[in-house]
mmCIF file of C-alpha atoms in Angstrom:
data_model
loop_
_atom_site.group_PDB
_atom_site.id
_atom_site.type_symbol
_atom_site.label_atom_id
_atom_site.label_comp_id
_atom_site.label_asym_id
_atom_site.label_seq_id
_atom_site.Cartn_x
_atom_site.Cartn_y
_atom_site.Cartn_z
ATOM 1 C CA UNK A 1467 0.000 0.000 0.000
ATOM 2 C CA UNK A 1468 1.476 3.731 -1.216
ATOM 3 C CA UNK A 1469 1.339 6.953 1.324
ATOM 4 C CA UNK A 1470 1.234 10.389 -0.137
ATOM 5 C CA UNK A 1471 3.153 12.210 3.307
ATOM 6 C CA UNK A 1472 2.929 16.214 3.255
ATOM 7 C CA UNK A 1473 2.440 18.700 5.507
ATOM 8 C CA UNK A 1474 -1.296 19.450 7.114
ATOM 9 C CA UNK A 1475 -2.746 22.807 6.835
ATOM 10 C CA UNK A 1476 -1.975 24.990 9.518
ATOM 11 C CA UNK A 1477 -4.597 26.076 12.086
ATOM 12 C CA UNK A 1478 -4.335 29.324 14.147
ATOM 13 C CA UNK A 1479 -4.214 27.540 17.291
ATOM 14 C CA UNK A 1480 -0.238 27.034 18.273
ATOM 15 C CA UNK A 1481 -0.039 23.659 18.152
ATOM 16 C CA UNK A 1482 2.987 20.996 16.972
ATOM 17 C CA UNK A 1483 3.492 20.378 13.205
ATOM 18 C CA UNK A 1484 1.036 17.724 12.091
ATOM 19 C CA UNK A 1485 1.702 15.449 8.988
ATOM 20 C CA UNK A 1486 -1.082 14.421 6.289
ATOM 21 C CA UNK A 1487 -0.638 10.837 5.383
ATOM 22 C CA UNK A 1488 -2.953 9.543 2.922
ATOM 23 C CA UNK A 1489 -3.099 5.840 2.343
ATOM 24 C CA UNK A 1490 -3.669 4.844 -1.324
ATOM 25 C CA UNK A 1491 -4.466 1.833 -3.145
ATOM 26 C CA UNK A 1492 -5.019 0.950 -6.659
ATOM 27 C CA UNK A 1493 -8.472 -0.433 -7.991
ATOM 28 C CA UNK A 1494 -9.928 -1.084 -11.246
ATOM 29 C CA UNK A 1495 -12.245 1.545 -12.624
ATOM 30 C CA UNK A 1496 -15.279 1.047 -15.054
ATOM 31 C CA UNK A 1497 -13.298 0.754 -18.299
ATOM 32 C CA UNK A 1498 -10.667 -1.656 -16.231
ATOM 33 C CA UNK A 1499 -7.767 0.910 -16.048
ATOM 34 C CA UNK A 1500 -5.888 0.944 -12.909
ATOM 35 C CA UNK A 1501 -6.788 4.280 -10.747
ATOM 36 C CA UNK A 1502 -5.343 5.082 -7.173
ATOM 37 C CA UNK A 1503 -7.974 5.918 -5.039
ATOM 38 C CA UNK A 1504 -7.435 7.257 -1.195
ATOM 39 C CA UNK A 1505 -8.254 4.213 1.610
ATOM 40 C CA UNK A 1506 -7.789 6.807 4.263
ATOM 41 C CA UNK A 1507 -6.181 10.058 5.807
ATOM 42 C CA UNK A 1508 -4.088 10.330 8.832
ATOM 43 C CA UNK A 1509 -3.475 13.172 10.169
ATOM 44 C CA UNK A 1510 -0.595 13.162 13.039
ATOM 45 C CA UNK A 1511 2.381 15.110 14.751
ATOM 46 C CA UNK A 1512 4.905 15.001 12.202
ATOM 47 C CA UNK A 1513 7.470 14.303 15.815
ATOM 48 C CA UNK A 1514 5.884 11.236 16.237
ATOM 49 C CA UNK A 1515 5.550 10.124 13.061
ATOM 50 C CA UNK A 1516 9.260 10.689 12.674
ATOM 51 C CA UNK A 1517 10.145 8.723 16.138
ATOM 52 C CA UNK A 1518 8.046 5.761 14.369
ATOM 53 C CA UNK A 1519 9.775 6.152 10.935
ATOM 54 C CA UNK A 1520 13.038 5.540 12.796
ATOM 55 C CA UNK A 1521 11.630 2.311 15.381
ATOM 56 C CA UNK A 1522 10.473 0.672 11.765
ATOM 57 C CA UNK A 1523 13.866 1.744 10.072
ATOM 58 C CA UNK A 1524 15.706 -0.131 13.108
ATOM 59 C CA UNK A 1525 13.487 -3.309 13.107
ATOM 60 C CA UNK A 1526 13.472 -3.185 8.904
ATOM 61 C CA UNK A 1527 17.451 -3.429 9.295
ATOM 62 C CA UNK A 1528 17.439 -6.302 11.935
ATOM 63 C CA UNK A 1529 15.153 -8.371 9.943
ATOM 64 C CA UNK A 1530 17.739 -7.895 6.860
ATOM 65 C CA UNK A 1531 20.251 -9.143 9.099
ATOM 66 C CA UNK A 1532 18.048 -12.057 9.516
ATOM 67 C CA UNK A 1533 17.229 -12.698 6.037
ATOM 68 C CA UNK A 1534 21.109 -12.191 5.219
ATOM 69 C CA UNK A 1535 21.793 -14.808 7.780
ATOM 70 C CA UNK A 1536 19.209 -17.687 6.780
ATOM 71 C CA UNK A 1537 20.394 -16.977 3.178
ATOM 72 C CA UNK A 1538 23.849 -18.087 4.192
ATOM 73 C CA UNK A 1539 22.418 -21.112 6.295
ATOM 74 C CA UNK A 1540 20.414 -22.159 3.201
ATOM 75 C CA UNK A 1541 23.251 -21.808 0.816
ATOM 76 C CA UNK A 1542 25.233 -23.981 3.078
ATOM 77 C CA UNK A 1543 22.879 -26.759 2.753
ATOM 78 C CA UNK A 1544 22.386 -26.384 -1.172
ATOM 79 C CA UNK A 1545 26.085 -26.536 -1.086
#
């Protein structure tokens, strides 16, 4: 599933930067073409989102790690 990430509209109130994110996904229309169509919109504090951007970058590069390492295993036993 795509995101389109940009910045929310700002309100008068002072409040922390919020981030759009609007989850897309592509469907068939009438005719049978491909269209992306908006699932949903989330609208959060772009500091959060960023402190979760990082946690998934961290467990995203441990789980390569893991993949690297049953690669090796596997090619062991293929010999």
């Amino acid at each position: 599933m795509a995101k389109v990430i940009k910045a929310a509209a700002e309100s008068d109130v002072v409040m922390p930067k919020q981030v759009e994110i609007q989850h897309t996904k592509v469907m068939k229309d009438a005719a049978g073409k491909d269209v992306t169509v908006v699932d949903w919109t989330d609208v959060r504090p772009v500091d959060d989102m960023i402190t979760q951007a990082e946690a998934d970058l961290v467990s995203a590069e441990a789980l390569v790690v893991s993949l690297k390492a049953d690669i090796v295993e596997y090619k062991k036993i293929k010999g």
